[in-house]
mmCIF file of C-alpha atoms in Angstrom:
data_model
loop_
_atom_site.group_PDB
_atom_site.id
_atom_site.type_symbol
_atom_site.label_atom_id
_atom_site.label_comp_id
_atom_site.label_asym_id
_atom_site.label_seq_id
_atom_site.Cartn_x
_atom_site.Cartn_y
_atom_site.Cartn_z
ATOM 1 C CA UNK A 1 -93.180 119.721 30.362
ATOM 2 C CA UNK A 2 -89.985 118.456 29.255
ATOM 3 C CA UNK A 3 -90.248 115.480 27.381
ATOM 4 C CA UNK A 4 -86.984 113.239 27.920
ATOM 5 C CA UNK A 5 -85.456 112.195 24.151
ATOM 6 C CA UNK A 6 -85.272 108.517 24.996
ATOM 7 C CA UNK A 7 -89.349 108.769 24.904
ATOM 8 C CA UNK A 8 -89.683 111.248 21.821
ATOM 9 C CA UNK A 9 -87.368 108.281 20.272
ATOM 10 C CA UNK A 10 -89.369 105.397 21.152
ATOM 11 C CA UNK A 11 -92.565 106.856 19.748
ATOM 12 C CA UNK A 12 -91.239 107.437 16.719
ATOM 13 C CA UNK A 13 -89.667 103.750 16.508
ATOM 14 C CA UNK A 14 -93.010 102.195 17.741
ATOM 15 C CA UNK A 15 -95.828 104.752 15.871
ATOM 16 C CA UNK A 16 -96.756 103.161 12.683
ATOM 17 C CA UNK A 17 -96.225 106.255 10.283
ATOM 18 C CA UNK A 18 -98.254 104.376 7.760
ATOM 19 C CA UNK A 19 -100.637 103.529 9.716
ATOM 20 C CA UNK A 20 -101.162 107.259 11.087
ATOM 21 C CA UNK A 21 -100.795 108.813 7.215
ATOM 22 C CA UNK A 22 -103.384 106.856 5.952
ATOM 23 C CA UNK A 23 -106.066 108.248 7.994
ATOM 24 C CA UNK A 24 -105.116 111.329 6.409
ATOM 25 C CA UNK A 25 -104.176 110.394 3.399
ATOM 26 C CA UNK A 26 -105.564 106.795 0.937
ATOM 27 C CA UNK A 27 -101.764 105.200 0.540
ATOM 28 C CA UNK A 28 -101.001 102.428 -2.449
ATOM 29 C CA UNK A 29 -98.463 99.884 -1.753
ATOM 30 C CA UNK A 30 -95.837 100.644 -3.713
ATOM 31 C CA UNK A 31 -92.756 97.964 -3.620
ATOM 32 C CA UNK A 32 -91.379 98.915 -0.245
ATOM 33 C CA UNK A 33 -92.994 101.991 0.148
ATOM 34 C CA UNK A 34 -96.828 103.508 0.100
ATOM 35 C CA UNK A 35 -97.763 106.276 -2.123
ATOM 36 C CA UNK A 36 -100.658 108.866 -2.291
ATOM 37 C CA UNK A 37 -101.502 112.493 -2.937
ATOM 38 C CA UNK A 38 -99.673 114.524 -1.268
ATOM 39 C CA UNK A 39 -101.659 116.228 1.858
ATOM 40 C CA UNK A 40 -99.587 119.710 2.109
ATOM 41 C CA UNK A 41 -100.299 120.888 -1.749
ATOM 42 C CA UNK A 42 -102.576 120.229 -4.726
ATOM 43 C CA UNK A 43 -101.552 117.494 -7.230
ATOM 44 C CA UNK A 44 -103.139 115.155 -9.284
ATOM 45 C CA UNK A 45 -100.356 112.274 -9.644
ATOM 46 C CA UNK A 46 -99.197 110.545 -6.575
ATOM 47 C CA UNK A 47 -95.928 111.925 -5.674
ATOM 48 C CA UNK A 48 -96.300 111.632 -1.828
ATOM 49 C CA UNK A 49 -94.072 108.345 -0.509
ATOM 50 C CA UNK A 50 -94.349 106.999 2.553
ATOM 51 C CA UNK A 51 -91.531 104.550 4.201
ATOM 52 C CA UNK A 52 -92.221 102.331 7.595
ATOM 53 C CA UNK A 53 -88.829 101.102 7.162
ATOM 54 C CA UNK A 54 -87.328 104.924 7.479
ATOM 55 C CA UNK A 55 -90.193 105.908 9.444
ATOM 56 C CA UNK A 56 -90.052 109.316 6.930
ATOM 57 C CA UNK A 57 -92.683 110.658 4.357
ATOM 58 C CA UNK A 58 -91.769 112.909 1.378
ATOM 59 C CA UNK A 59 -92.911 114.723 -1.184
ATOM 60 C CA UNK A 60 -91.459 114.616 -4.455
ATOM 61 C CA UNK A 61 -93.684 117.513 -5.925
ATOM 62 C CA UNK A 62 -93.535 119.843 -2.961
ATOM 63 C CA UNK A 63 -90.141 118.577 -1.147
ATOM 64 C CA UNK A 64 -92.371 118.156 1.998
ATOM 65 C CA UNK A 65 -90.505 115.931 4.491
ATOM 66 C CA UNK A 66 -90.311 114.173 8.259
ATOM 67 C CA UNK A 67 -91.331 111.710 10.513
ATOM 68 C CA UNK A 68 -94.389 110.721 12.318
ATOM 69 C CA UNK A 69 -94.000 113.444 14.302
ATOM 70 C CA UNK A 70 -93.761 116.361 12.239
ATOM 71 C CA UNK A 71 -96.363 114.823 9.725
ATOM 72 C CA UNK A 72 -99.058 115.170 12.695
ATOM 73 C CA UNK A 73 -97.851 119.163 13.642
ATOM 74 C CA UNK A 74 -98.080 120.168 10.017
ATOM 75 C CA UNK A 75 -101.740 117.959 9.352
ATOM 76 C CA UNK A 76 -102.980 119.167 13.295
ATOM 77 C CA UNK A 77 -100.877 122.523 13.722
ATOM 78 C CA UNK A 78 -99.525 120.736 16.699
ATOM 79 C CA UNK A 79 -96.589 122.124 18.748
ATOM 80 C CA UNK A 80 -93.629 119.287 18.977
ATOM 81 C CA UNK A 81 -94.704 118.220 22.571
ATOM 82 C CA UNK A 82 -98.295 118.355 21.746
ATOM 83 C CA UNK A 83 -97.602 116.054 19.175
ATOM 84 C CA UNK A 84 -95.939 113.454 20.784
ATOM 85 C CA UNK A 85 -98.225 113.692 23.603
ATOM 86 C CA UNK A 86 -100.631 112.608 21.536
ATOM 87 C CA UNK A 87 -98.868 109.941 19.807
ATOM 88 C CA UNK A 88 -98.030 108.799 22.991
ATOM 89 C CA UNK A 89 -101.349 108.360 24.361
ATOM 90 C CA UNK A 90 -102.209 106.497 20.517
ATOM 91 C CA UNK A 91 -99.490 103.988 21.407
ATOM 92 C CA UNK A 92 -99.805 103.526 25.125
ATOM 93 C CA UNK A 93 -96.642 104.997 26.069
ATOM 94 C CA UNK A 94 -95.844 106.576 29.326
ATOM 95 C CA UNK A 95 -94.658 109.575 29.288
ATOM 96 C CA UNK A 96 -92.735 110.597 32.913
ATOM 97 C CA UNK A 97 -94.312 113.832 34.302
ATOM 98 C CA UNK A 98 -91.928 115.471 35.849
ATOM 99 C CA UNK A 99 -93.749 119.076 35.802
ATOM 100 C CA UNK A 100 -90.929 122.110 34.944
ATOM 101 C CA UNK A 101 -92.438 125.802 36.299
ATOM 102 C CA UNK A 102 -95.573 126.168 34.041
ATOM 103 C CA UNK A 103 -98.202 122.829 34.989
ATOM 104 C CA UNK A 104 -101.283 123.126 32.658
ATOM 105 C CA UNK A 105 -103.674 125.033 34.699
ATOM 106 C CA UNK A 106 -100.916 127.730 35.351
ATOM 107 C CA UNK A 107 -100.541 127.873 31.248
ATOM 108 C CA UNK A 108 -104.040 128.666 30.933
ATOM 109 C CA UNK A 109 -104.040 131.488 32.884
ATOM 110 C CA UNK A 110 -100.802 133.005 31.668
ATOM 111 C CA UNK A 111 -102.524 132.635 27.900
ATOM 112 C CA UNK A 112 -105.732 134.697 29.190
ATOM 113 C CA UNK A 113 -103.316 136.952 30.619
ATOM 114 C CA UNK A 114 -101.330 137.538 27.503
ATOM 115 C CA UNK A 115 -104.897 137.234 25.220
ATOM 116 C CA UNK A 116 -106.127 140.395 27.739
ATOM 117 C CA UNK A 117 -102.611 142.244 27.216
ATOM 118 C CA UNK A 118 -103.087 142.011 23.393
ATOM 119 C CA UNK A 119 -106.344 143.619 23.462
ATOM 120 C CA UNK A 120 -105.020 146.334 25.543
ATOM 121 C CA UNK A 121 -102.557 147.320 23.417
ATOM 122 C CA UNK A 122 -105.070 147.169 20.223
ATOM 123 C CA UNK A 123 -107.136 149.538 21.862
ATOM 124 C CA UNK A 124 -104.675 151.933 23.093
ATOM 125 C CA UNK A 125 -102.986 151.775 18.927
ATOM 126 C CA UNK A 126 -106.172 153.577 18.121
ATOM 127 C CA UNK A 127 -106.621 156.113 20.851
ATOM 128 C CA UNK A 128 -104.879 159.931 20.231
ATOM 129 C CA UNK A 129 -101.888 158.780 22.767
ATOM 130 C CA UNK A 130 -101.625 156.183 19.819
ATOM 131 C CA UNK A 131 -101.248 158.702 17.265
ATOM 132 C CA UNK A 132 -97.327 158.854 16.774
ATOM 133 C CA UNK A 133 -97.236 154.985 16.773
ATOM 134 C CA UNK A 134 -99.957 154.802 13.516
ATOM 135 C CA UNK A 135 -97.798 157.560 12.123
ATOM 136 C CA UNK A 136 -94.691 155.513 12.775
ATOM 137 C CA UNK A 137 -95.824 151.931 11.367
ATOM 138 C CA UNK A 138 -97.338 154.315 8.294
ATOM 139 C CA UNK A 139 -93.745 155.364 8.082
ATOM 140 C CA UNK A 140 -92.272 151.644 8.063
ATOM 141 C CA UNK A 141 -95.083 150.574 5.429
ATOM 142 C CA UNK A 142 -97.367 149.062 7.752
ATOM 143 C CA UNK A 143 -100.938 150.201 7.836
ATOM 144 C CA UNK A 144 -104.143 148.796 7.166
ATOM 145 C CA UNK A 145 -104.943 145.160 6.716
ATOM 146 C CA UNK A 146 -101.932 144.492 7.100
ATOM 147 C CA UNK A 147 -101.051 145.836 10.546
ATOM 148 C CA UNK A 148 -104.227 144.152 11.488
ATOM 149 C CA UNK A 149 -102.942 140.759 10.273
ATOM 150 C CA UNK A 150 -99.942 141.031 12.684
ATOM 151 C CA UNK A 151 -102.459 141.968 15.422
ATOM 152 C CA UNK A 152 -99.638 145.310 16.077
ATOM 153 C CA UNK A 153 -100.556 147.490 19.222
ATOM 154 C CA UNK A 154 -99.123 150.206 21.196
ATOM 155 C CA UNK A 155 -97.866 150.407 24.839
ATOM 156 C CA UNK A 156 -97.968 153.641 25.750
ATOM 157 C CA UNK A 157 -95.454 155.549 27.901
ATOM 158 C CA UNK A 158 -96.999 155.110 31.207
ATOM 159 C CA UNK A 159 -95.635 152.917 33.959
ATOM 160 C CA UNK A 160 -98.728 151.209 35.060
ATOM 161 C CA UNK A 161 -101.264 151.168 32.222
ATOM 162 C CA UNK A 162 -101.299 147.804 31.385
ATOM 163 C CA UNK A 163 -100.642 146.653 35.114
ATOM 164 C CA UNK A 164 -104.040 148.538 35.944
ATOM 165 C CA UNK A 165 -105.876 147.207 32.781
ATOM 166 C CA UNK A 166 -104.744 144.062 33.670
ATOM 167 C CA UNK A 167 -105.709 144.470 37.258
ATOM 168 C CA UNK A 168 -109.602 145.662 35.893
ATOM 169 C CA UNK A 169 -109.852 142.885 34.059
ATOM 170 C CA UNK A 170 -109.201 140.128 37.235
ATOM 171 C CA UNK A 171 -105.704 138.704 35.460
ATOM 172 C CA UNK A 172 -103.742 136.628 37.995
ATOM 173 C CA UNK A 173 -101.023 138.687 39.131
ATOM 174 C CA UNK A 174 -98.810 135.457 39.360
ATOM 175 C CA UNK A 175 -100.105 134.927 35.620
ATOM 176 C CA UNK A 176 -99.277 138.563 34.541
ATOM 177 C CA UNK A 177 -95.459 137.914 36.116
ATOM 178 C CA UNK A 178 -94.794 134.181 34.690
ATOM 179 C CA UNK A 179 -95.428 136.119 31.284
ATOM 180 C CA UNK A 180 -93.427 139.063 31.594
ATOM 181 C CA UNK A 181 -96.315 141.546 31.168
ATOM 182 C CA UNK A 182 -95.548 143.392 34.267
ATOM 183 C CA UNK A 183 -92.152 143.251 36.345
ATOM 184 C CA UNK A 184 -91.714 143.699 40.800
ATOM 185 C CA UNK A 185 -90.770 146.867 42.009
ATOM 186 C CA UNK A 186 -87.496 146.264 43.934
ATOM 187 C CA UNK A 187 -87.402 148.694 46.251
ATOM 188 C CA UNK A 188 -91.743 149.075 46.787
ATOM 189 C CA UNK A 189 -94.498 147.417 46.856
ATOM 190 C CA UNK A 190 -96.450 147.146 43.328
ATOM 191 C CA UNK A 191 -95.709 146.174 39.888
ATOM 192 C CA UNK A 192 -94.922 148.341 36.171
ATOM 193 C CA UNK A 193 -95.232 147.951 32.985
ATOM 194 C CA UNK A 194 -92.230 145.786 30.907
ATOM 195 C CA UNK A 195 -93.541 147.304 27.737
ATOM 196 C CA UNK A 196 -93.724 151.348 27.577
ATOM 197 C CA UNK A 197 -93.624 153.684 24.482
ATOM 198 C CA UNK A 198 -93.241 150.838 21.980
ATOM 199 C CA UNK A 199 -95.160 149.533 19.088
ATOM 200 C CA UNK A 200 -96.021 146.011 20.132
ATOM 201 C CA UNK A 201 -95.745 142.837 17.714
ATOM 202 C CA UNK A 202 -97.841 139.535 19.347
ATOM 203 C CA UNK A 203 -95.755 136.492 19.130
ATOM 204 C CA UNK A 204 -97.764 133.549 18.543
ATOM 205 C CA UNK A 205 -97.353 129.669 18.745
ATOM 206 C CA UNK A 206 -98.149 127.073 16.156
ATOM 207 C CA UNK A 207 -101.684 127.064 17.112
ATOM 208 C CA UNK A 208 -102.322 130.807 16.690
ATOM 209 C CA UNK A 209 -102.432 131.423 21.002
ATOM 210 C CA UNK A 210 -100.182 134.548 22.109
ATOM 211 C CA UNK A 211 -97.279 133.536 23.847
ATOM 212 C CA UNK A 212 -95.452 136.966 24.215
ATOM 213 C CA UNK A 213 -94.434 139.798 22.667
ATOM 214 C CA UNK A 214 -91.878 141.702 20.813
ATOM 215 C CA UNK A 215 -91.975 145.596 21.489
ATOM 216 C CA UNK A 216 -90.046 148.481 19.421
ATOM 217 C CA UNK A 217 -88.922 151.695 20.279
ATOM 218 C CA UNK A 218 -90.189 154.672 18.413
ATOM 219 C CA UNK A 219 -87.137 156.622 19.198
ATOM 220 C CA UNK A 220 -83.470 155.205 18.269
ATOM 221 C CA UNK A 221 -81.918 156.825 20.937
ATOM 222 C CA UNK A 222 -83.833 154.716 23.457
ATOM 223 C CA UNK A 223 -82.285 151.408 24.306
ATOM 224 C CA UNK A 224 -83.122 148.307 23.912
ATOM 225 C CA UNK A 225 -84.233 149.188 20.505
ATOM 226 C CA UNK A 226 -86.252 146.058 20.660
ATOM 227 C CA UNK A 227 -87.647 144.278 23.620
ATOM 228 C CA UNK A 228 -88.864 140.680 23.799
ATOM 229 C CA UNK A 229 -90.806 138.866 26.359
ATOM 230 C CA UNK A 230 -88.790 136.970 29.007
ATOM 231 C CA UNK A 231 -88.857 133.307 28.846
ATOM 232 C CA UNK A 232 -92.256 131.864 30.218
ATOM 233 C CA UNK A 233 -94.300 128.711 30.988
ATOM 234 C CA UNK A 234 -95.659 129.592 27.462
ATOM 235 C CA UNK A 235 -92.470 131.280 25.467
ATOM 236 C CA UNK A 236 -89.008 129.665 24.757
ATOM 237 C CA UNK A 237 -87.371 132.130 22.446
ATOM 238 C CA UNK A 238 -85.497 129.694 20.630
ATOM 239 C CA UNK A 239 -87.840 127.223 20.094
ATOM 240 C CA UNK A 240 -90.185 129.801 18.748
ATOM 241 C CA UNK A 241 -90.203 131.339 14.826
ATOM 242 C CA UNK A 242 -92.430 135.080 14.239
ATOM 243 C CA UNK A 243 -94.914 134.566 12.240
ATOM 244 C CA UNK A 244 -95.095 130.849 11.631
ATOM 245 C CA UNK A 245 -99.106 130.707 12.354
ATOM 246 C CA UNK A 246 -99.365 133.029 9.418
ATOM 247 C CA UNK A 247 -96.961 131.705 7.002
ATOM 248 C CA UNK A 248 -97.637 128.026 7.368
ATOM 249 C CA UNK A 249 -99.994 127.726 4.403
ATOM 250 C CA UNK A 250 -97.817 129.506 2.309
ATOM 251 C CA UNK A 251 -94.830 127.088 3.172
ATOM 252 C CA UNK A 252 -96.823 124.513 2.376
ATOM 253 C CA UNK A 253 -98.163 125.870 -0.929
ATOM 254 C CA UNK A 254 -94.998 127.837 -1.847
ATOM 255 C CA UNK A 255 -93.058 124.752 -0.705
ATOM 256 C CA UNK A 256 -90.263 126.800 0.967
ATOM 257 C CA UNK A 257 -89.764 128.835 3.578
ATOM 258 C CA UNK A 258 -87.584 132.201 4.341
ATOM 259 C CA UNK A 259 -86.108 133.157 7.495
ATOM 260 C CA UNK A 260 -84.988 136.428 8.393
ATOM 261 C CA UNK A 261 -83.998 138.273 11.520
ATOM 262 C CA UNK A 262 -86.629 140.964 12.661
ATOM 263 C CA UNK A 263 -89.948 141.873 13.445
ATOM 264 C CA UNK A 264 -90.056 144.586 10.309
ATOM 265 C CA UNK A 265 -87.933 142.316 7.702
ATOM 266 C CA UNK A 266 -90.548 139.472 7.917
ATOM 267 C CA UNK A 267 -92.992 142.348 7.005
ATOM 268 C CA UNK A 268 -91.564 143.744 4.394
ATOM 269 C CA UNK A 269 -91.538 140.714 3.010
ATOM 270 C CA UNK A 270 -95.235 139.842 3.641
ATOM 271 C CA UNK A 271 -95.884 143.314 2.094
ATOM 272 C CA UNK A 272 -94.181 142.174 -1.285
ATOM 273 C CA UNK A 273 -96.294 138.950 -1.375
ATOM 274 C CA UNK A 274 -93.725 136.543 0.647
ATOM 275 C CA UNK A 275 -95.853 135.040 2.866
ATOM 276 C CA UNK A 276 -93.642 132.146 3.045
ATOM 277 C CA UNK A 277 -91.447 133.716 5.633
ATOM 278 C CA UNK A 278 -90.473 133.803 9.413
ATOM 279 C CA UNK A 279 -88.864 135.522 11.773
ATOM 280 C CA UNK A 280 -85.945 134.328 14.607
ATOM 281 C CA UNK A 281 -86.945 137.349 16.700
ATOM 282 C CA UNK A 282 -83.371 139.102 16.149
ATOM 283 C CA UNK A 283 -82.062 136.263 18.240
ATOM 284 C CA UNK A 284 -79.429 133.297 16.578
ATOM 285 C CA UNK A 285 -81.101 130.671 14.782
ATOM 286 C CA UNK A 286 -81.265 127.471 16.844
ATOM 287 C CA UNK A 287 -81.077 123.980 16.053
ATOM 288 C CA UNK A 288 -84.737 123.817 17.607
ATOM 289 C CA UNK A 289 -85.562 126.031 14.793
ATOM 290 C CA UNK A 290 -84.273 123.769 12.555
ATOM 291 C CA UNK A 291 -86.457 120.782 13.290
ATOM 292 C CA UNK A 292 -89.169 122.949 13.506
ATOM 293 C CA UNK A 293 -88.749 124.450 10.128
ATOM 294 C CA UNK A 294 -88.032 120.804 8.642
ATOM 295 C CA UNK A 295 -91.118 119.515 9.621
ATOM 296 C CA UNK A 296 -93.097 122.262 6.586
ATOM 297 C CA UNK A 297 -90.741 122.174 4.102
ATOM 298 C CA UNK A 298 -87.240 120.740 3.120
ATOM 299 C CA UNK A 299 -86.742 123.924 1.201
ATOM 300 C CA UNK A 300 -85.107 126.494 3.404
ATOM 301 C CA UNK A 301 -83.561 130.130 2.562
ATOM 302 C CA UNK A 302 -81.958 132.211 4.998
ATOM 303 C CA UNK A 303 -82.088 135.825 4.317
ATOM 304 C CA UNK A 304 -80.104 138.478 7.102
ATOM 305 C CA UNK A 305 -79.264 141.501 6.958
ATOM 306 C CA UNK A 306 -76.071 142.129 5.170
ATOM 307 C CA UNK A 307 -73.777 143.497 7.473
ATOM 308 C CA UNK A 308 -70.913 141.455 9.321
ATOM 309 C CA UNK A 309 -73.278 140.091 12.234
ATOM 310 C CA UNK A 310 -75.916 139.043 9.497
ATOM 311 C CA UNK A 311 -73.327 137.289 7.292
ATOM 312 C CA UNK A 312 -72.135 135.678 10.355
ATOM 313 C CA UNK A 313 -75.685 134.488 11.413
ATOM 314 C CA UNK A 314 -76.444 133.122 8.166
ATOM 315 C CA UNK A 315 -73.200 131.025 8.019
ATOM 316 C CA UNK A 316 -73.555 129.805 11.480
ATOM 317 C CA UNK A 317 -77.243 128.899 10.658
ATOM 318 C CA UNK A 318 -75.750 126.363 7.483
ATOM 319 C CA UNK A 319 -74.194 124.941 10.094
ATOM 320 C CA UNK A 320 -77.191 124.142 11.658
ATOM 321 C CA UNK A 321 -78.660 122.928 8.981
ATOM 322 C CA UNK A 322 -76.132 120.751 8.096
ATOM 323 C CA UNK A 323 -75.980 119.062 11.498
ATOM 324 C CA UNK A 324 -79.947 118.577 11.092
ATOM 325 C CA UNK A 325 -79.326 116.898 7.392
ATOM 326 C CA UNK A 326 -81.536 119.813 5.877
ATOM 327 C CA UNK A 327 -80.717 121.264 2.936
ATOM 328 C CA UNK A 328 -80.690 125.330 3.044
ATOM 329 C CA UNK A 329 -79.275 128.337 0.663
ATOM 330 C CA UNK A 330 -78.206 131.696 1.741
ATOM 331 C CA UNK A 331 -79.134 134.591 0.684
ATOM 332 C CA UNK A 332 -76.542 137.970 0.385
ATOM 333 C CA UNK A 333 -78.069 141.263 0.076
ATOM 334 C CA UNK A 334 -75.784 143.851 -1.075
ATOM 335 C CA UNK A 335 -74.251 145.994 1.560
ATOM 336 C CA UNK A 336 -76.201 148.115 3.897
ATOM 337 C CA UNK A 337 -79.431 146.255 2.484
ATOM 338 C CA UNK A 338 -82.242 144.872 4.650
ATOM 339 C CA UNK A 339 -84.498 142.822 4.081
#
């Protein structure tokens, strides 16, 4: 559902930010403003303003910042449409709508589709087939709890192992195409596998549901060396961050956030006690990203890698956050670093 701006505007001119705060969080008149403990970290003086006249909260302990809005994704781990859906519904406003490829029902069944997918690739990680990909995460430092934590799998080389899992297991078809699990044969009958040989990362929204995945080649002479789920119903690329569902309680405690390119730089970090970061997925930072990001923290640090295309990426992404009034460093690793 695409929700037109002139409505996400409206809500947030007519939704009483106050009003929805405090049922979070006891406010104080303060002069114009209302002040309370802050909801998104431990404090015991009242640093956390709210302004009906802005229509903005902040933080002054934790730099936490946004609008009604983003205050209900971060308290209700709300995706941006399910938040002004409900805000919408709060305030009797009509929302047109105008259904885009991907009505509700249809959503469902590409999430059980993608939920079944994810199991099939956990189980094949720990058959013998799935030997060389434990050897080859043990090689990139991931193992243990903390492949588990990522949920990692393994697609093995076959054609039509997941289509005939899938297939077992009653999946839609339709469901298993919409979400890029299995692709048409052009010239026969049947379906194959979109993910084969790779070690499989789940991509997950806000609310912790699989919305696709992010595969990677064992072998670097096999191209692409990474391979993403198509857009879906479910999955917009760049409206989506890697690991967000983890790292949001770290943002929030940490009171920053760091954003790097790939799959295996966002663990790294997480192996060396980050957990405040996020991934775009290897693809360009958005300005979706952006006001996603904004609505944790208003402290921002973009780390790429630190050759031309990653010094590039991180200026283009200031630009970004410029344009969204956030405030964001960059980070420049020495040459032929990663993070």
């Amino acid at each position: 559902m695409a929700i037109p701006k002139d409505k996400i505007e409206e809500i947030r001119e007519r939704a009483s930010i106050v009003q929805v705060v405090s049922e979070y969080v006891p406010l104080t008149k303060r002069g114009a403003n209302h002040l309370g403990l802050c909801p998104f970290h431990s404090e015991k003086t009242p640093s956390f303003t709210v302004s009906e006249e802005k229509k903005i909260f902040y933080c002054f302990g934790c730099n936490a910042t946004g609008n009604v809005i983003t205050f209900l994704m971060k308290k209700e781990g709300l995706a941006f449409p399910d938040a002004v859906r409900s805000l919408a519904a709060r305030y009797g406003i009509t929302i047109s709508e105008s259904v885009r490829p991907g009505a509700p029902d249809k959503r469902e069944a590409v999430y059980s589709a993608l939920k079944a997918a994810s199991e099939y690739f956990l189980a094949e990680l720990r058959t013998s087939e799935g030997a060389r990909a434990r050897e080859y995460l043990k090689g990139r430092g991931l193992t243990g709890e903390l492949a588990k934590s990522f949920m990692i799998g393994f697609a093995p080389d076959r054609w039509d192992g997941l289509t005939g899992h899938l297939k077992r297991k009653g999946v839609d078809t339709d469901a298993a195409l919409s979400a890029g699990l299995i692709v048409k044969r052009e010239k026969s009958t049947g379906h194959y596998d979109r993910f084969r040989g790779r070690v499989v990362f789940p991509i997950t929204d806000t609310r912790g549901r699989i919305i696709g995945f992010g595969g990677r080649t064992m072998d670097d002479k096999v191209q692409p060396k990474y391979l993403n789920s198509p857009e879906s119903p479910v999955f917009r690329k760049g409206e989506t961050l890697f690991g967000l569902s983890q790292a949001r309680e770290a943002i929030q405690k940490e009171g920053s956030v760091i954003v790097v390119e790939g799959y295996f730089d966002l663990v790294a970090l997480v192996k060396h006690g980050f957990n405040n970061s996020v991934a775009t997925m290897g693809t360009a930072l958005t300005a979706e990203h952006v006001r996603l990001l904004k609505g944790y923290t208003a402290s921002i640090y973009c780390l790429f890698d630190a050759d031309e295309a990653g010094k590039k990426a991180a200026i283009r992404g200031l630009d970004l956050f410029l344009n969204e009034d956030v405030a964001c460093r960059a980070v420049l690793l020495d040459k032929g670093k990663d993070p």
